[in-house]
PDB file of C-alpha atoms in Angstrom:
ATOM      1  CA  UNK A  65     152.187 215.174 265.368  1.00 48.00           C
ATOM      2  CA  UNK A  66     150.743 211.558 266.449  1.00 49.00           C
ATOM      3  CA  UNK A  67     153.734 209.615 266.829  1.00 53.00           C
ATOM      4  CA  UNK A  68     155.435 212.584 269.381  1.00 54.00           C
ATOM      5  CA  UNK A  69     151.572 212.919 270.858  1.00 53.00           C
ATOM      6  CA  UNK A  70     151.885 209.202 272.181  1.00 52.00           C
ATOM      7  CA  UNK A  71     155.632 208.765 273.020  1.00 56.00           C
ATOM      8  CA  UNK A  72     155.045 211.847 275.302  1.00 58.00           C
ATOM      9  CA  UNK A  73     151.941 210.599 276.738  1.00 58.00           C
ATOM     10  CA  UNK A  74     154.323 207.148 277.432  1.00 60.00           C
ATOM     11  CA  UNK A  75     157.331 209.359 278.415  1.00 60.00           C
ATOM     12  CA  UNK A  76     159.475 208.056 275.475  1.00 56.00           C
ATOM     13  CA  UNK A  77     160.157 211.305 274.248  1.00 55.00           C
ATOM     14  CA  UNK A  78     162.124 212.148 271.003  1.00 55.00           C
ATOM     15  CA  UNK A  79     165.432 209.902 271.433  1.00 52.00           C
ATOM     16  CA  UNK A  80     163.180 206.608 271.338  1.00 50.00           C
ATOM     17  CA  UNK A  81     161.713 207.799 267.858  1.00 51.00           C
ATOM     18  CA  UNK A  82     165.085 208.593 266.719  1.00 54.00           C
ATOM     19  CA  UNK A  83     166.551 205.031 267.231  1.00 63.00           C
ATOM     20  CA  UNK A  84     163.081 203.373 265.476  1.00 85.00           C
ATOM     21  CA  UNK A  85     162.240 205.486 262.971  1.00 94.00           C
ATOM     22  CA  UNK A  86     164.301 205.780 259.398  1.00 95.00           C
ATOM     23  CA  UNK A  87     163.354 206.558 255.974  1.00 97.00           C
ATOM     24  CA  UNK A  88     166.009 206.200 253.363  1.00 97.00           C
ATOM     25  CA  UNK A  89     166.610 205.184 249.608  1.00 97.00           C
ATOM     26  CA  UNK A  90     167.712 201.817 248.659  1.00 95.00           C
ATOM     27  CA  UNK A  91     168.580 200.832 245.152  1.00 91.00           C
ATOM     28  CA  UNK A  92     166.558 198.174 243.849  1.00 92.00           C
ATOM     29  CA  UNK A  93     168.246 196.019 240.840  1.00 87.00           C
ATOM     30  CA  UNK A  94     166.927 193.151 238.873  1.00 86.00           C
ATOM     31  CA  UNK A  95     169.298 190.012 238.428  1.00 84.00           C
ATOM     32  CA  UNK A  96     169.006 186.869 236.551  1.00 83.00           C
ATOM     33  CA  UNK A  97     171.094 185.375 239.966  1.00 74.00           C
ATOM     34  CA  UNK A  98     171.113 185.457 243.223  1.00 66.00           C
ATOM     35  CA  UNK A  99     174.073 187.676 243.741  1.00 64.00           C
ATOM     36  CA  UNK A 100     175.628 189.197 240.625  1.00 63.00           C
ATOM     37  CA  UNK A 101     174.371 189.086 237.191  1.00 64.00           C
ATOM     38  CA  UNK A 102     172.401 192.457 237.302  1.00 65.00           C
ATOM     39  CA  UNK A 103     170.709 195.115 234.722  1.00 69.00           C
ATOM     40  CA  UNK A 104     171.638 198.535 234.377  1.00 65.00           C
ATOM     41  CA  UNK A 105     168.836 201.308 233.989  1.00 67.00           C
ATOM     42  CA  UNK A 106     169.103 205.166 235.422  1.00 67.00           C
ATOM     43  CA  UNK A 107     165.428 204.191 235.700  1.00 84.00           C
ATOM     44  CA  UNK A 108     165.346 202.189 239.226  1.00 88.00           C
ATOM     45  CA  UNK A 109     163.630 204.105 242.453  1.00 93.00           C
ATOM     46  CA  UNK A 110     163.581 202.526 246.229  1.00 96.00           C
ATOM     47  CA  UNK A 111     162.273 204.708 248.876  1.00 98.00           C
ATOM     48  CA  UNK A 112     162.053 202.802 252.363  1.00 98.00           C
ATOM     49  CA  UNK A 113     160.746 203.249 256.123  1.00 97.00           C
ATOM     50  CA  UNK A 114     161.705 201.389 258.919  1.00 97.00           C
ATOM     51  CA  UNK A 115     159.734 201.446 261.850  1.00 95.00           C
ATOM     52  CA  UNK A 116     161.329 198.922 264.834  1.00 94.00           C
ATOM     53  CA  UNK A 117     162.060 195.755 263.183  1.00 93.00           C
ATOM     54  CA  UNK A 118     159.083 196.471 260.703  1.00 95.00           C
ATOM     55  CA  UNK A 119     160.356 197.485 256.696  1.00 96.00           C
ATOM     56  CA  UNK A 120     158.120 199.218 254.160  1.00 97.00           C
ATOM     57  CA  UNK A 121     160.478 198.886 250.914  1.00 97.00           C
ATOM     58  CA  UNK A 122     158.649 200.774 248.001  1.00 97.00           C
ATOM     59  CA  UNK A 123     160.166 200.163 244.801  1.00 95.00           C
ATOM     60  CA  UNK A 124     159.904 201.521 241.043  1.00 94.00           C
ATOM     61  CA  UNK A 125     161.705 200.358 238.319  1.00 89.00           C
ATOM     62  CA  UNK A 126     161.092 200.460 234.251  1.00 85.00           C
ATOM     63  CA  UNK A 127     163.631 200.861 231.104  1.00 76.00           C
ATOM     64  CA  UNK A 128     165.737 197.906 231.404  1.00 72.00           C
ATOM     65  CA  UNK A 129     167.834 196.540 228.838  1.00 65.00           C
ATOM     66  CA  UNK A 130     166.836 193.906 226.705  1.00 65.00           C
ATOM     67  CA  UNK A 131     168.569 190.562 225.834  1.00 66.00           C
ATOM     68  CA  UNK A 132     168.953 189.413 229.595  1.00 74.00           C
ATOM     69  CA  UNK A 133     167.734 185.865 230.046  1.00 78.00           C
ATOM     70  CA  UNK A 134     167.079 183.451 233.265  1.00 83.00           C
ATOM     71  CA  UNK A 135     164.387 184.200 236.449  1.00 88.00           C
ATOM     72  CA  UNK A 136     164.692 187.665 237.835  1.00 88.00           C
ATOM     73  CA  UNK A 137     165.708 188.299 241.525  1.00 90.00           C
ATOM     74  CA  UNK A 138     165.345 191.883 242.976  1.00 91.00           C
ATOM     75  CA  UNK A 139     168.192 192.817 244.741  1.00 90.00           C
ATOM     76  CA  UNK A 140     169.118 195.271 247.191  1.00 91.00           C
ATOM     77  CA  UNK A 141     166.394 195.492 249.529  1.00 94.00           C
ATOM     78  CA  UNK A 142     168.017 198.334 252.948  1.00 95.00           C
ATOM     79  CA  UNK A 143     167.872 195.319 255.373  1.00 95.00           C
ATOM     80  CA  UNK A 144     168.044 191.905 255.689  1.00 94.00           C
ATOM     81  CA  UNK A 145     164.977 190.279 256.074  1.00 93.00           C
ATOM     82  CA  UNK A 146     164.343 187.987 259.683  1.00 91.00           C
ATOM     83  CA  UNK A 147     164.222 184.185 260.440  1.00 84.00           C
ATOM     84  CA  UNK A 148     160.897 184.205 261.022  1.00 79.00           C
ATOM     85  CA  UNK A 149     158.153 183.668 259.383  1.00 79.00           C
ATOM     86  CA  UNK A 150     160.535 182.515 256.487  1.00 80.00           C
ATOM     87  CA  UNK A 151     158.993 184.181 253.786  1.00 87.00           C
ATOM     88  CA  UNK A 152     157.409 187.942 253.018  1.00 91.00           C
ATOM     89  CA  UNK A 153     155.105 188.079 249.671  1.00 90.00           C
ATOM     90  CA  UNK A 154     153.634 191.260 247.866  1.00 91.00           C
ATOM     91  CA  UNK A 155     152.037 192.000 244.947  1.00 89.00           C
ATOM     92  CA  UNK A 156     153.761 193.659 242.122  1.00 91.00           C
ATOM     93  CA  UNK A 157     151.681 195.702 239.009  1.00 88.00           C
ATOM     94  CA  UNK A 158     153.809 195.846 235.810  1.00 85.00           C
ATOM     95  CA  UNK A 159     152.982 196.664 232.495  1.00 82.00           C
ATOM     96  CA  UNK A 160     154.901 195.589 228.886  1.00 80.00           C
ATOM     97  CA  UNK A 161     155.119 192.001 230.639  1.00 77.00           C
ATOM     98  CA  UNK A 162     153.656 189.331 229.328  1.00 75.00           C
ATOM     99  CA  UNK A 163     154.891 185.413 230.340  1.00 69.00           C
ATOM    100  CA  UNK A 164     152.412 184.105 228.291  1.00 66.00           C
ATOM    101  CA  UNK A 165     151.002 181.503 230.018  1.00 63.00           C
ATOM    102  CA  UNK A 166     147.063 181.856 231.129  1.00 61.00           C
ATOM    103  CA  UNK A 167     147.319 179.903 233.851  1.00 58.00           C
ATOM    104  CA  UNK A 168     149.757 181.981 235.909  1.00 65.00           C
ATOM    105  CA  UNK A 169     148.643 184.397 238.003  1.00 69.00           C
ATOM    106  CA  UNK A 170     149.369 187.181 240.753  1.00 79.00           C
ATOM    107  CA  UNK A 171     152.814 188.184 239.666  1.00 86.00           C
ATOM    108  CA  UNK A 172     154.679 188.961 243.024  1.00 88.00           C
ATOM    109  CA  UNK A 173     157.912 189.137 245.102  1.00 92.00           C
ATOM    110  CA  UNK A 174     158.654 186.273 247.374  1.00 91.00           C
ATOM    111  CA  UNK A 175     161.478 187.144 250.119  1.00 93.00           C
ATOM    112  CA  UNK A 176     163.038 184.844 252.104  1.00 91.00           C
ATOM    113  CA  UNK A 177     164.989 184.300 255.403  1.00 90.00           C
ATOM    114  CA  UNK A 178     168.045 186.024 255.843  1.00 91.00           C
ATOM    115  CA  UNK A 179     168.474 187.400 252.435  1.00 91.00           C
ATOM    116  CA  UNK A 180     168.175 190.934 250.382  1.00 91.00           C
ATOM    117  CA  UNK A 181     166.990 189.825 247.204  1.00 91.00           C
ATOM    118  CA  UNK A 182     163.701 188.819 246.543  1.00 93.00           C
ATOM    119  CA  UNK A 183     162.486 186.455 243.745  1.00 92.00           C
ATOM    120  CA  UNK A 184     159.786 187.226 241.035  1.00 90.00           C
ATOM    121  CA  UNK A 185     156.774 184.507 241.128  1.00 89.00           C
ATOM    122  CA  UNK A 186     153.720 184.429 239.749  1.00 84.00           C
ATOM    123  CA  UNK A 187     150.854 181.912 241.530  1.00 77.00           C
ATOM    124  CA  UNK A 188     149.427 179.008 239.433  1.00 70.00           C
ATOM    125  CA  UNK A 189     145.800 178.310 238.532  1.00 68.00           C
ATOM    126  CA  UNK A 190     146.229 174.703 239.433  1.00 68.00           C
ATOM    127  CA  UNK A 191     147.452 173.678 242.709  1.00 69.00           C
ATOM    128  CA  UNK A 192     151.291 173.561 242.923  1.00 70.00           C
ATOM    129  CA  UNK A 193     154.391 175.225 243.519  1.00 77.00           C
ATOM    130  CA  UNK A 194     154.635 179.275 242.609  1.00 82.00           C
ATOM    131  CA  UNK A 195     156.189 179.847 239.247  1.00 81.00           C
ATOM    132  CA  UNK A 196     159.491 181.858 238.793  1.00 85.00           C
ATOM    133  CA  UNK A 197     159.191 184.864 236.295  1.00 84.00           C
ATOM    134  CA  UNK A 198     162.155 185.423 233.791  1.00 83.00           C
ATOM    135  CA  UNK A 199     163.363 188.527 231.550  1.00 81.00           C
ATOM    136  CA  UNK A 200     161.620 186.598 228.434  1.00 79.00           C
ATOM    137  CA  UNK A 201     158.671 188.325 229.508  1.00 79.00           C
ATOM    138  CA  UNK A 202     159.865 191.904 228.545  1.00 77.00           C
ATOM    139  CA  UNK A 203     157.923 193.127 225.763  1.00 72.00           C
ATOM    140  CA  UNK A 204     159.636 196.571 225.081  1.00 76.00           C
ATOM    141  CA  UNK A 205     161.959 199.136 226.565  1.00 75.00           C
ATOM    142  CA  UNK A 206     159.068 200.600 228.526  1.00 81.00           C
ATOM    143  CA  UNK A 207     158.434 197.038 230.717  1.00 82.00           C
ATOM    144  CA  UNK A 208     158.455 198.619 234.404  1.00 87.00           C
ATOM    145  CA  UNK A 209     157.433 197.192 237.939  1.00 89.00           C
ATOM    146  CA  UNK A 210     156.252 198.263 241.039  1.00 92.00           C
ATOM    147  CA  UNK A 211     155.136 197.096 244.402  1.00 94.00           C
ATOM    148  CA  UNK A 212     155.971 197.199 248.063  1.00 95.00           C
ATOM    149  CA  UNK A 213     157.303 194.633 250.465  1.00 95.00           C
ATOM    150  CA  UNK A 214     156.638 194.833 254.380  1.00 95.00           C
ATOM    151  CA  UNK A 215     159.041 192.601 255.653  1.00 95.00           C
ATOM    152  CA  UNK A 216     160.438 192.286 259.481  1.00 94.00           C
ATOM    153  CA  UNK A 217     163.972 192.726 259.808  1.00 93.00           C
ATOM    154  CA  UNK A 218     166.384 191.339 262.340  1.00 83.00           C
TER     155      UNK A 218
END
C-alpha cells in the first residue's frame, strides 16, 4: 500500500507506522455542561484516526431524549486536543433542529485547548461573537448530528 511504499523508500519500515497510526471508536455524548450532565441514546457512533499528533474524530449521533435544557457540549472526543492554535472548528449537518433564529448560521463544533468536549455554535449574520446552540432546538425523537473534527493532539 502507499503509506508502507514511502516508509520503505525512507527506511522507516513497519514499527514507525505502528507507533503513528490508530483507528479506534470513541463515544461521543451530548451534555448540557461541561463535564457531567449528559443524554443517554444507544444511538451515538464515533469512529476516529490518529495519524502523529493529527485526529480525524467522525461522529454520528440521533435519538436523544427529549426534555434536556441548557447549550450542548459534545463530550468524549479519544484525545485531548493541543495548546495551539487554541481552537479547532467543523461543520456539523443535522436535521429535526431548528433554533429558530434566521440570523444564525453554520451550525458547528468549536474545540478548545486542552479539553475533550467540544461546544455547539452556530455563526451570526451580523458581526459578533458565535452563538451557543441548546437542546430547545430538538424538534422530535429523530433530531441527529453529524460532522468531523480534525484537531491536533498533544
Amino acid at each position: 500500500d502507499g503509506i508502507r511504499d514511502v516508509e520503505r523508500s525512507r527506511g522507516l519500515g513497519d514499527v514507525y507506522k505502528r507507533q503513528d497510526y490508530e483507528e479506534g471508536t470513541w463515544n461521543p455524548i451530548w451534555s448540557n455542561a461541561t463535564s457531567g450532565g449528559t443524554t443517554t441514546s444507544n444511538n451515538m457512533y464515533g469512529k476516529y484516526t490518529r495519524i502523529g499528533r493529527m485526529v480525524h474524530a467522525y461522529f454520528y449521533t440521533w435519538g436523544l431524549p427529549a426534555g434536556n435544557s441548557g447549550n450542548m457540549y459534545l463530550q468524549g472526543f479519544p484525545f485531548t486536543c493541543a495548546a495551539n492554535p487554541g481552537a479547532f472548528f467543523c461543520a456539523v449537518q443535522s436535521a429535526f433542529y431548528n433554533f429558530g433564529a434566521d440570523n444564525y448560521y453554520n451550525l458547528g463544533l468549536r474545540l478548545s485547548t486542552n479539553r475533550t468536549f467540544a461546544e455547539l455554535i452556530f455563526c451570526r449574520k451580523d458581526p459578533g461573537n458565535y452563538v451557543a446552540a441548546n437542546f430547545s432546538g430538538f424538534i422530535n425523537y429523530y433530531t441527529n448530528f453529524l460532522g468531523t473534527l480534525t484537531y491536533e493532539t498533544t
